[in-house]
Short mmCIF file of C-alpha atoms in Angstrom, two decimals:
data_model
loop_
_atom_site.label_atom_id
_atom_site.label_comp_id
_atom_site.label_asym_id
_atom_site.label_seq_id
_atom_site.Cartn_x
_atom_site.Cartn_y
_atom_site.Cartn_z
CA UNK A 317 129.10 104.13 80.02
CA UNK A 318 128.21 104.97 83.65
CA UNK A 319 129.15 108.81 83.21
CA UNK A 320 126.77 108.58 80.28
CA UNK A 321 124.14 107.50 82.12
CA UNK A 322 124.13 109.40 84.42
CA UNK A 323 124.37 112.61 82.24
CA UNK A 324 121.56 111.05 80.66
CA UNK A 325 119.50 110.69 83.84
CA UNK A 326 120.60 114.20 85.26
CA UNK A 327 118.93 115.55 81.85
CA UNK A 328 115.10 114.49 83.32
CA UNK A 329 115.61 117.18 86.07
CA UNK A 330 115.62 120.02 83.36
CA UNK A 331 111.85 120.62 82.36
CA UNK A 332 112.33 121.48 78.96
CA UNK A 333 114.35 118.26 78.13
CA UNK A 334 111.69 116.15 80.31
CA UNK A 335 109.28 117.85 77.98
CA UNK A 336 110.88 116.67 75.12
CA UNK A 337 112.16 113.63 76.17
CA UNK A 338 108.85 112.25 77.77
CA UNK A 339 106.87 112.52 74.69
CA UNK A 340 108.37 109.39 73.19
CA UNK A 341 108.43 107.93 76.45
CA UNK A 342 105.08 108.18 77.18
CA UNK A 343 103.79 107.29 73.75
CA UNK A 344 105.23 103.56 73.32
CA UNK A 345 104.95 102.92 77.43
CA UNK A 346 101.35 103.16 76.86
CA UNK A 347 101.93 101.00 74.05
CA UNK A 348 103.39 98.49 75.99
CA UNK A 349 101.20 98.98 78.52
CA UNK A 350 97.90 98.77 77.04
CA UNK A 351 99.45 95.32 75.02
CA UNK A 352 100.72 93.72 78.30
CA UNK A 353 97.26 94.27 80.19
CA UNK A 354 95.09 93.92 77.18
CA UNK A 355 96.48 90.31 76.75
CA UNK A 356 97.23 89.87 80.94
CA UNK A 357 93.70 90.42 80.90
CA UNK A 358 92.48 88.15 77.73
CA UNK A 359 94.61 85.38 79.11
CA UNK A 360 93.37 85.85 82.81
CA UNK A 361 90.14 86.32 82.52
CA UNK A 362 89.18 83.97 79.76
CA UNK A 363 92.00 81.03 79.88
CA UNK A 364 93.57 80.88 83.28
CA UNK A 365 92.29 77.78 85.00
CA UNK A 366 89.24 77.93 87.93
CA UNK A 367 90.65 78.44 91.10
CA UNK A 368 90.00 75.43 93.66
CA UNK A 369 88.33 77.08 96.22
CA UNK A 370 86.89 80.25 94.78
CA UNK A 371 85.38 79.19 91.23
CA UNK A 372 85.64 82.36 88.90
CA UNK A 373 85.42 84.88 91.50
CA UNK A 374 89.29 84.71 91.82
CA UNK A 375 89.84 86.47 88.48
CA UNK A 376 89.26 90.05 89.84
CA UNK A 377 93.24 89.68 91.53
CA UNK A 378 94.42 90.37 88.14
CA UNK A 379 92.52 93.87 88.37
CA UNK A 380 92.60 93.94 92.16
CA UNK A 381 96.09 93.07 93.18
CA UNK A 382 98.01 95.36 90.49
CA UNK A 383 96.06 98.39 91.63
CA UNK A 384 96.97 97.73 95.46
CA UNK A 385 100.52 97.24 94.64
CA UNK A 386 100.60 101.06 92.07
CA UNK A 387 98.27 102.76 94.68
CA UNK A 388 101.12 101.91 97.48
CA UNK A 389 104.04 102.25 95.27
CA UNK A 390 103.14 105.60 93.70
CA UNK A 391 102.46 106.93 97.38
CA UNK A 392 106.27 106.04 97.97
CA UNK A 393 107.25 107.77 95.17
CA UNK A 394 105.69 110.67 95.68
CA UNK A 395 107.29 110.75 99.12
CA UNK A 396 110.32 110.10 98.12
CA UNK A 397 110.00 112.68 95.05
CA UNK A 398 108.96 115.25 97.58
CA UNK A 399 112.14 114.71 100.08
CA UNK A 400 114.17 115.10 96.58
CA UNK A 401 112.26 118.44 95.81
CA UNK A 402 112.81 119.34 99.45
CA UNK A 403 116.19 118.66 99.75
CA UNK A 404 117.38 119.46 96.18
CA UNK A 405 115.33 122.03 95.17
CA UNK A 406 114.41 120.25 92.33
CA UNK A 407 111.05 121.60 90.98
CA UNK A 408 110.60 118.76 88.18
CA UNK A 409 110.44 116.65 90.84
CA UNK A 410 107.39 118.24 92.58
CA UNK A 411 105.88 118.54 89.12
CA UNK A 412 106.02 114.49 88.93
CA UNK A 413 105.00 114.37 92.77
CA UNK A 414 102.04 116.53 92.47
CA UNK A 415 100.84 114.61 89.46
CA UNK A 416 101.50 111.43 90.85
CA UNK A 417 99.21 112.02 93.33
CA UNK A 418 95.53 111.33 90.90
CA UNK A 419 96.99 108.45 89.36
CA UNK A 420 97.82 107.15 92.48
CA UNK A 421 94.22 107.99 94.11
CA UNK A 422 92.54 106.17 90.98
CA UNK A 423 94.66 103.33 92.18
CA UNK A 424 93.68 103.31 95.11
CA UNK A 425 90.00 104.07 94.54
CA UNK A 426 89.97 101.17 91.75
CA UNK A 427 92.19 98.50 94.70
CA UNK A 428 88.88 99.13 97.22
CA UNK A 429 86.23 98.79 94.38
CA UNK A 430 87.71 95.82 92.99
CA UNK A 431 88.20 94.46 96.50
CA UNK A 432 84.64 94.98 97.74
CA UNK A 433 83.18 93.03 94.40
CA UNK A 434 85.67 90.28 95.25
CA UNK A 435 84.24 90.78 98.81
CA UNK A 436 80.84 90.08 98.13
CA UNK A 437 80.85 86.39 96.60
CA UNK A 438 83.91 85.52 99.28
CA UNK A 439 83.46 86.81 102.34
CA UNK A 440 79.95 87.64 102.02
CA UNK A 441 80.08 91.15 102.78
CA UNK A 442 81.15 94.18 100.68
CA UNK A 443 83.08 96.00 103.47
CA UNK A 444 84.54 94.59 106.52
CA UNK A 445 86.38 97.01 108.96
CA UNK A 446 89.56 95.17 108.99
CA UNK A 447 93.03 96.19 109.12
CA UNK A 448 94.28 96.29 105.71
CA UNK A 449 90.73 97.40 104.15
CA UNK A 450 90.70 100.52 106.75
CA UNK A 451 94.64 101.49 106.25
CA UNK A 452 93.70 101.27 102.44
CA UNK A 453 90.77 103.69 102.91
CA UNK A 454 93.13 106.27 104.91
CA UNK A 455 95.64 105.95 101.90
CA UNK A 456 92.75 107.11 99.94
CA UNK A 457 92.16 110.05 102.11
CA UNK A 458 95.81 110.76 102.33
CA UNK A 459 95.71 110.93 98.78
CA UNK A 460 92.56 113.47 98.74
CA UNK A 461 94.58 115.28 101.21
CA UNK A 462 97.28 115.78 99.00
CA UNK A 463 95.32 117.44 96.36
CA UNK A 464 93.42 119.39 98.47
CA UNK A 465 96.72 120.89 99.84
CA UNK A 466 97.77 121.31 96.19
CA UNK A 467 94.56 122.93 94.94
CA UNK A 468 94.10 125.17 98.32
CA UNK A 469 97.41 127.40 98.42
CA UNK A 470 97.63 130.13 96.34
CA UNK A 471 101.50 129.47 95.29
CA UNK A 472 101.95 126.47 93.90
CA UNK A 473 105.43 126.16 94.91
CA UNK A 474 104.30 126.25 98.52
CA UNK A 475 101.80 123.82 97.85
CA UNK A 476 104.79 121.56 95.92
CA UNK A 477 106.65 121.82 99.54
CA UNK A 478 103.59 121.74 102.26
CA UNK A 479 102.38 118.65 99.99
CA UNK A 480 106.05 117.32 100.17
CA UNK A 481 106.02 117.68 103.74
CA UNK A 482 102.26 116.19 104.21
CA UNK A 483 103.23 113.27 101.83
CA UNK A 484 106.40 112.09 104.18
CA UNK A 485 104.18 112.01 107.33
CA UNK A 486 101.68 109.90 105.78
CA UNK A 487 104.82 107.21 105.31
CA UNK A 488 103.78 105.76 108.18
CA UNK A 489 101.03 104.31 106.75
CA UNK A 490 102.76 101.88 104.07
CA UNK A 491 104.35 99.58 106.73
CA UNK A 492 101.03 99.50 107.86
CA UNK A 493 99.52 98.78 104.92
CA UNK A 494 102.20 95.90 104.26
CA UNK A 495 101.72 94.12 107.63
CA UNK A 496 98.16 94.40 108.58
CA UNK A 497 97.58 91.26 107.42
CA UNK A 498 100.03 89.73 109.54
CA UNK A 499 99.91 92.08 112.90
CA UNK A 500 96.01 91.51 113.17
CA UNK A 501 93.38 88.70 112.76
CA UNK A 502 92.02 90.13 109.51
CA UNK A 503 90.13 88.38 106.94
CA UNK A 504 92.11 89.72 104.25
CA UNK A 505 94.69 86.87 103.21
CA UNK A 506 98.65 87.19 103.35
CA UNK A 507 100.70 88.11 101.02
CA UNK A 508 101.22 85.36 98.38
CA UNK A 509 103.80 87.09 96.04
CA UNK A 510 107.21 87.36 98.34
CA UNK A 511 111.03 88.02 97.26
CA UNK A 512 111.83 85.05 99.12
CA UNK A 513 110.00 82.35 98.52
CA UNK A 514 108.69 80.50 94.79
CA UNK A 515 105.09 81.46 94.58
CA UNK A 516 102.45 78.94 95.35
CA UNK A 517 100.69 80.14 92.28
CA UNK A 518 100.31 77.43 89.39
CA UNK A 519 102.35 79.15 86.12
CA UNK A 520 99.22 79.33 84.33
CA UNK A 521 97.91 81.68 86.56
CA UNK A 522 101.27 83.31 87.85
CA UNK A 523 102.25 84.91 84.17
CA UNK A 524 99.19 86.74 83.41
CA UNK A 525 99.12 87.64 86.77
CA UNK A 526 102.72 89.30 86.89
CA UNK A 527 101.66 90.59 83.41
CA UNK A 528 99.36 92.35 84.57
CA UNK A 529 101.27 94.07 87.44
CA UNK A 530 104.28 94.37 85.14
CA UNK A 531 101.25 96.38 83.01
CA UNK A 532 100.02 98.43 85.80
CA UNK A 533 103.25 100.17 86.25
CA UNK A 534 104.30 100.91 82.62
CA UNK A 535 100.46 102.26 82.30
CA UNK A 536 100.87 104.33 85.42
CA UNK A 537 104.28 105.86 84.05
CA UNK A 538 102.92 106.37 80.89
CA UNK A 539 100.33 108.54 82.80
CA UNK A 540 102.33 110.38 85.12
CA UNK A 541 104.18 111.25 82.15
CA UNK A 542 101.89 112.64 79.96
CA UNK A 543 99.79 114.50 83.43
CA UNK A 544 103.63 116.00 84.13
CA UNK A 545 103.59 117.55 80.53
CA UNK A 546 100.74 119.49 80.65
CA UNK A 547 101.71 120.97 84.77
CA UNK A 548 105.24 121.41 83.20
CA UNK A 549 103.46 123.87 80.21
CA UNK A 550 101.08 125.27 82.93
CA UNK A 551 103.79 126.07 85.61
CA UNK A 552 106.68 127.20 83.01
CA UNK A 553 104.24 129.17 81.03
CA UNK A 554 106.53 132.16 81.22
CA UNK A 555 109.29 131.07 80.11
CA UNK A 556 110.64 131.31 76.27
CA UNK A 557 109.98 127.79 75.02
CA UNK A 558 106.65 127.40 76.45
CA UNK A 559 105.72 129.82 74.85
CA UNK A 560 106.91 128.35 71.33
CA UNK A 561 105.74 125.74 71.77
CA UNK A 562 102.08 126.48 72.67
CA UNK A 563 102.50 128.88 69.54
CA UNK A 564 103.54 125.73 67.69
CA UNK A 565 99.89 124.28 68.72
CA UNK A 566 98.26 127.32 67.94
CA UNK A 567 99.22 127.57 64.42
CA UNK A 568 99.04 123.70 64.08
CA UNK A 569 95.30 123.83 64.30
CA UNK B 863 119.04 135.54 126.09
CA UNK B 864 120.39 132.15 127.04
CA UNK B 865 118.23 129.12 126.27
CA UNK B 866 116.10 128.31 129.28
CA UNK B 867 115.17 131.71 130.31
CA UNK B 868 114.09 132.43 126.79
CA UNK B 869 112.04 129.34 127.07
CA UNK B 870 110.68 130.10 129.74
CA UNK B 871 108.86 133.21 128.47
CA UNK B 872 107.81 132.10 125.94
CA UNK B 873 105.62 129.33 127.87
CA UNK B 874 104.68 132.14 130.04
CA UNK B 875 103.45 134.59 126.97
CA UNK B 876 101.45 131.29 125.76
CA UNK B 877 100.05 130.63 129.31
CA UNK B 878 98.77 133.86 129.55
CA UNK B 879 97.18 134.28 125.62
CA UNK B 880 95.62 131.12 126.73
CA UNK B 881 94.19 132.74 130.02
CA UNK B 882 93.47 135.77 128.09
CA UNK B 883 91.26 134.01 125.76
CA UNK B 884 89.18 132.24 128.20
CA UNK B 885 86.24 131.37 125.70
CA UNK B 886 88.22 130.22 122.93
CA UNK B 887 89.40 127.31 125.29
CA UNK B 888 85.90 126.80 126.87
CA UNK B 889 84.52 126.17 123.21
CA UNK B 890 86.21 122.57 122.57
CA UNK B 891 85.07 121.48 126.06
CA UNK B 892 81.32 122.36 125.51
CA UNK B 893 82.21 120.99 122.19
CA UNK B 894 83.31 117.46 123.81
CA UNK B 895 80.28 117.60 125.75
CA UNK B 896 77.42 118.29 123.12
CA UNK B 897 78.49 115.56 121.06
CA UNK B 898 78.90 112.75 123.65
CA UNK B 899 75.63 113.76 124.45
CA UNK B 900 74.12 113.37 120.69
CA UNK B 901 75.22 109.55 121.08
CA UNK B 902 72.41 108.79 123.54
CA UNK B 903 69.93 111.10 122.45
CA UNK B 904 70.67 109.98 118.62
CA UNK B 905 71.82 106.18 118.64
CA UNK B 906 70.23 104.48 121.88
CA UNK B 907 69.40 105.48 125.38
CA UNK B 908 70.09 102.01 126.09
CA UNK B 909 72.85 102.05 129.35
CA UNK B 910 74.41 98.96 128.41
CA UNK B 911 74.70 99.29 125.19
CA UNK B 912 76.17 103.03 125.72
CA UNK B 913 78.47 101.21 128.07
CA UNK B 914 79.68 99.13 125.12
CA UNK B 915 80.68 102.52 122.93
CA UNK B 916 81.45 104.92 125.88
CA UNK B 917 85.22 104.26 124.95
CA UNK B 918 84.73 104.95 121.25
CA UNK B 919 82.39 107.87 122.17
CA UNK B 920 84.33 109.87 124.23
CA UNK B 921 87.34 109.19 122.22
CA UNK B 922 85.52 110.88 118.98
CA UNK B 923 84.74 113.51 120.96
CA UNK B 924 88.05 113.93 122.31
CA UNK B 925 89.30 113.89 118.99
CA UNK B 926 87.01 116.18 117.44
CA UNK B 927 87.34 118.74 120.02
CA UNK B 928 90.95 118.54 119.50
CA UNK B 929 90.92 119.11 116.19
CA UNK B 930 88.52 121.66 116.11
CA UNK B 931 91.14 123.75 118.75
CA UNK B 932 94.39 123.33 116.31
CA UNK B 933 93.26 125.48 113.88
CA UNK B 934 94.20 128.75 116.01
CA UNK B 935 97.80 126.84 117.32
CA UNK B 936 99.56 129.17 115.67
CA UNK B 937 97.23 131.29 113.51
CA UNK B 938 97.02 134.64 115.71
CA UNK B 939 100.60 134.18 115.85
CA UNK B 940 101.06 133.90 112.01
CA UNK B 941 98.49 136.97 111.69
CA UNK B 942 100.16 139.66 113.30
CA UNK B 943 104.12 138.47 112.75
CA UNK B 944 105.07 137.08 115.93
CA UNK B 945 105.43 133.61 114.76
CA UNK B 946 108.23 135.24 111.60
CA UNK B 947 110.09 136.89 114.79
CA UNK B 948 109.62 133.60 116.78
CA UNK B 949 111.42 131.57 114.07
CA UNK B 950 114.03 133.88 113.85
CA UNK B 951 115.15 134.37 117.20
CA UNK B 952 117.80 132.60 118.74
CA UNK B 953 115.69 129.97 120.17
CA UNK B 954 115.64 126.83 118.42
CA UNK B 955 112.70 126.78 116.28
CA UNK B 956 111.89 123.40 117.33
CA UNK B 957 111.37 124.07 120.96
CA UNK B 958 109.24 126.73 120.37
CA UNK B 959 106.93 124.15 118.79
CA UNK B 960 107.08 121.49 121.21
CA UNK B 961 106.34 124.58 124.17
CA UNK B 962 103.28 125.87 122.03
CA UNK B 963 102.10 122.08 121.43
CA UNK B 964 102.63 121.73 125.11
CA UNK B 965 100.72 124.47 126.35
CA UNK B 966 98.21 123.27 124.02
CA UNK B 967 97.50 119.93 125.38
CA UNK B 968 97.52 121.65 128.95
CA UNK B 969 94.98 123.91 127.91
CA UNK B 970 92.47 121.50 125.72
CA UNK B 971 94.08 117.92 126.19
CA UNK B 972 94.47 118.03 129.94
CA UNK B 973 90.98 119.32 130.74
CA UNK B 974 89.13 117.10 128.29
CA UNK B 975 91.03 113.76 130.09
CA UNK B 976 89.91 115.73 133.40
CA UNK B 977 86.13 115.83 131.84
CA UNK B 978 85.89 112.40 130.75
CA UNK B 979 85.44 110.56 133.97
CA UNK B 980 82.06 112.91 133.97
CA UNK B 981 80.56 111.71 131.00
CA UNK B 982 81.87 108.43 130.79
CA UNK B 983 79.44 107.97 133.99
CA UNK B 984 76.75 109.15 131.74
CA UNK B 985 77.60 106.76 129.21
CA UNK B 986 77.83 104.19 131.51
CA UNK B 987 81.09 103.05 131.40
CA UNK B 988 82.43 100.50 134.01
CA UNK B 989 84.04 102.55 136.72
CA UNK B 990 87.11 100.22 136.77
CA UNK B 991 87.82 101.48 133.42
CA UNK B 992 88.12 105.00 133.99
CA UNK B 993 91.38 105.06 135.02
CA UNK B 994 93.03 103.50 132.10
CA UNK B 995 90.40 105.85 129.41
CA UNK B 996 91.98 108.61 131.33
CA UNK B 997 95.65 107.88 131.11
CA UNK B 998 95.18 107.01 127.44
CA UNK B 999 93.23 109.91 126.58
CA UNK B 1000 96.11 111.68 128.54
CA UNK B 1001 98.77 110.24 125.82
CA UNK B 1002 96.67 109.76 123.28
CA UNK B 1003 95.09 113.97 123.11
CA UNK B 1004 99.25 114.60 123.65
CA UNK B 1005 100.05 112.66 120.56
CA UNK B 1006 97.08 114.56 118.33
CA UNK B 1007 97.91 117.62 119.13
CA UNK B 1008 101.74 117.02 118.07
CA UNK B 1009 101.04 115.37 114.89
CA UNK B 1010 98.13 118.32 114.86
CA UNK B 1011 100.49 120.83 115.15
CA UNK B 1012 101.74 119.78 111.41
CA UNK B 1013 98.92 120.02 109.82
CA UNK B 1014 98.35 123.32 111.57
CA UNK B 1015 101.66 125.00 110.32
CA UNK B 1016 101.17 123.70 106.59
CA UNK B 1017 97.33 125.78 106.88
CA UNK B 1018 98.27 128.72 108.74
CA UNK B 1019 98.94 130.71 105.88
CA UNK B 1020 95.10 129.86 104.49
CA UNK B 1021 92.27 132.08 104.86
CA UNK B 1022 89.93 128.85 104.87
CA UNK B 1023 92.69 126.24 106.62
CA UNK B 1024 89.91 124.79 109.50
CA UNK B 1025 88.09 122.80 106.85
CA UNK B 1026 91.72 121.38 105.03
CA UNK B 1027 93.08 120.89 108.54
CA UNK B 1028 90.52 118.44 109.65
CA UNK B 1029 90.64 116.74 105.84
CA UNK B 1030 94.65 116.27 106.27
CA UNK B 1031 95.03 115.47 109.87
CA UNK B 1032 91.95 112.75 109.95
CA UNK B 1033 93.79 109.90 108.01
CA UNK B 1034 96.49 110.57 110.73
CA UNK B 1035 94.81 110.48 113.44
CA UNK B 1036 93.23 107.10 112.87
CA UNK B 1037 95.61 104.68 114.84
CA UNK B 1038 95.68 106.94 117.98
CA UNK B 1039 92.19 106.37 118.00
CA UNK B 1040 92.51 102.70 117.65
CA UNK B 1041 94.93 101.66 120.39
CA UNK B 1042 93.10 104.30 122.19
CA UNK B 1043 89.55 102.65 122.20
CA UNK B 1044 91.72 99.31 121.71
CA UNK B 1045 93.32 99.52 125.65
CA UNK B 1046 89.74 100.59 127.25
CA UNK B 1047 87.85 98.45 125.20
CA UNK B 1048 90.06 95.76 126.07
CA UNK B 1049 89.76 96.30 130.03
CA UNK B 1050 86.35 96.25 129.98
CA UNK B 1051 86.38 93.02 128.05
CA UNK B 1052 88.79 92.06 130.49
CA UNK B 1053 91.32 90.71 127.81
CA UNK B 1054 95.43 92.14 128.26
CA UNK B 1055 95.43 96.10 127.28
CA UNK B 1056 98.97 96.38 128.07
CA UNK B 1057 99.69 96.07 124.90
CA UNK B 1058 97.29 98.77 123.16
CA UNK B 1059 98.75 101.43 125.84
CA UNK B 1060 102.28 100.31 124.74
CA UNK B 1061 102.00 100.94 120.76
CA UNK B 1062 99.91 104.14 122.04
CA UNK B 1063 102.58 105.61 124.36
CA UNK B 1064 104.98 104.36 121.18
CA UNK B 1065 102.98 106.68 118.74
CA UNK B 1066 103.01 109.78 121.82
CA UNK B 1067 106.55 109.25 122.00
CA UNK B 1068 107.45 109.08 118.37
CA UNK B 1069 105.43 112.22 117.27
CA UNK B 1070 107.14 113.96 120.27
CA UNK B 1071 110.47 112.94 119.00
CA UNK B 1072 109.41 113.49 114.75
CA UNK B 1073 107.03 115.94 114.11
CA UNK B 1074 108.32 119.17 115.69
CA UNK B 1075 111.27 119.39 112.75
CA UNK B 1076 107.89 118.82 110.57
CA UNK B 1077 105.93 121.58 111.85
CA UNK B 1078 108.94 123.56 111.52
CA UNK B 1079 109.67 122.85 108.24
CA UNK B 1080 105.79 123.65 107.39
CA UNK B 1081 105.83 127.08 109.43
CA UNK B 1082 109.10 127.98 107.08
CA UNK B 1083 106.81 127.42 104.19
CA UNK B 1084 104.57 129.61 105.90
CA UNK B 1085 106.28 132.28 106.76
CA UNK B 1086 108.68 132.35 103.60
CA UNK B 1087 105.73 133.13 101.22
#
């Protein structure tokens, strides 16, 4: 069973099968995804009850708080993707790192967009130079970084590794990210979903709230999936069964 | 060669391509000084409100004039093929780094700490604070031009890498710059900056220890293309 598996897993690395493979994939995670935050959304936005304090304003956390968890969670993975591609030579795995990395800057992009409307009505301000606002921003920019790395060398597989290599500095920053809110005075609140404690969250709220994280992620795989098959045609566009298939499209028109 | 000895010339080859390129080190110090001089002239004349940014100011500065010096770290190097032979000598590669970062700093970090006092008395800054801007733009200039030196040896090989430098090595810069304004700002507001100069000499101290085998690791990237 676990032999299986893991011949099943070790498969992905080979980009023809993740080709193949991912199509199927990709098609009913998007599926799922689009249900799960489609009614996350529905539910959250139209019959979750007002919050206490903040009327209706509140709502935006089940846009707001999803996109902060992906945008930090897809930086991991790219770092940890590029120490794979580094260390293995893997090159599907700098294939899924590089395209990891605009999915995970629209997360971040949509976390501090969503925050500064939720900003305006709460705190009265749209931007506030605190702590976990700023460290957000320079995820952003690590993110643009990334690309630009990407975009600016003229190999790509020295741009897979120098990106790698660029993507495992900026680690630093997610431990930042995660405790600015307690290391500082900031006016951003604390965490209020933790491993270790029940959340104070009422169930009515809490469901389409983990819905719609649960959402974010299978839409962000679903992404990275379907990004990762058109780099894998672009990069392996030499190679026998690229060039099939792309025939395949050409006479399919 | 044995290790030292080889070391030791290659600090003294650096030492003297720094000395032999007089105005490309003059350029970041004229550099530090035209833009602490745009504050005044382009937010406020106003002394005590200068006094208020001077630690912010001269920090930027610093930090700019840094930056704008890392781009040649190891470019003339990478140009004309010493750097391959560097890396493949018997001298650990890491060393190497850490001697050209250090010469670095001496030539651009060291004299910028040593200009500061001078404009932060144009900026007004309390003189009880200048000795505590200078030891942490000491540290702090140290610590940029290590993690510097990474984003240096991942552009080296670009034709256009100044402008992509400065874009990758901002976001990391950002919290030197904080505990660095933090500790001064802090004196001055006469509040405990012990702690500020702590997680600064942390981040000095970590960099020194982590981001040589990075800049390595980038410069093999380089070179291997």
């Amino acid at each position: 069973m676990w032999q299986a598996f893991v011949r099943w897993f070790h498969k992905w690395s080979s980009p023809k099968w993740f080709y193949t493979m991912s199509q199927p994939w990709s098609f009913w995670l998007g599926w799922a995804a689009t249900l799960i935050i489609a009614s996350a959304l529905v539910w959250g936005l139209m019959f979750a009850p007002v919050e206490r304090l903040q009327g209706n304003s509140y709502r935006i956390i089940f846009i707001h708080v999803p996109s902060a968890f992906l945008s930090q969670a897809i930086y991991a993975a790219i770092a940890v993707l590029g120490l794979v591609g580094l260390v293995w030579k893997m090159k599907l795995a700098f294939f899924v790192a590089k395209q990891c990395i605009p999915v995970g800057a629209s997360m971040a992009l949509l976390a501090l967009v969503t925050g500064a409307i939720w900003g305006k009505p709460t705190w009265g301000t749209w931007w506030e130079w605190d702590a976990r606002l700023t460290s957000m921003l320079v995820l952003l920019l690590l993110y643009f970084g990334l690309w630009a790395l990407h975009n600016a060398m003229e190999r790509p597989e020295s741009g897979d590794r120098a990106a790698a290599i660029l993507a495992l500095v900026g680690v630093v920053n997610l431990p930042i990210i995660k405790f600015s809110v307690e290391w500082w005075n900031t006016l951003h609140q604390p965490a209020t979903l933790k491993f270790t404690e029940a959340p104070p969250m009422h169930p009515s709220m809490l469901i389409p709230f983990l819905m719609a994280i649960v959402g974010f992620y299978l839409a962000s795989m679903a992404w990275v999936l379907m990004r990762t098959r058109l780099e894998i045609l672009q990069r392996e566009r030499k190679s026998r069964w690229v060039e099939d298939e792309l025939n395949r499209f050409a006479e399919g028109q | 060669m044995t290790f030292l000895p080889l070391l030791k010339s290659v600090f003294r080859r650096e030492m003297q391509l720094a000395y032999r390129r007089r105005s490309d080190l003059a350029n970041p110090l004229l550099f530090f000084l035209i833009v602490v001089v745009l504050f005044p002239l382009g937010v406020t004349p106003d002394m005590t409100k200068l006094a208020d940014m001077a630690p912010g100011v001269l920090w930027v500065g610093a930090l700019l004039a840094n930056l704008l010096s890392l781009d040649l770290l190891f470019r003339s190097d990478y140009e004309d093929g010493s750097l391959e032979q560097m890396l493949l000598a018997s001298l650990p590669p890491t060393s190497l780094v850490l001697c050209k970062v250090w010469v670095h700093w001496l030539v651009t970090g060291l004299p910028l700490t040593i200009m500061a006092p001078l404009l932060s008395i144009m900026l007004g800054l309390p003189g009880n604070a200048l000795p505590l801007l200078m030891l942490t733009l000491a540290l702090g200039t140290l610590s940029l031009s290590l993690i510097g030196s990474i984003g240096a040896a991942l552009t080296v090989g670009l034709q256009k890498g100044g402008l992509l430098l400065t874009l990758l090595i901002m976001p990391l810069f950002v919290p030197v710059i904080i505990f660095g304004t933090g500790a001064v700002q802090a004196q001055v507001a006469g509040l405990p900056w012990q702690a500020h100069l702590a997680m600064l000499a942390a981040m000095t101290t970590g960099s020194l220890a982590l981001s040589p085998l990075l800049t390595v690791a980038a410069l093999r990237i380089a070179v291997g293309d």
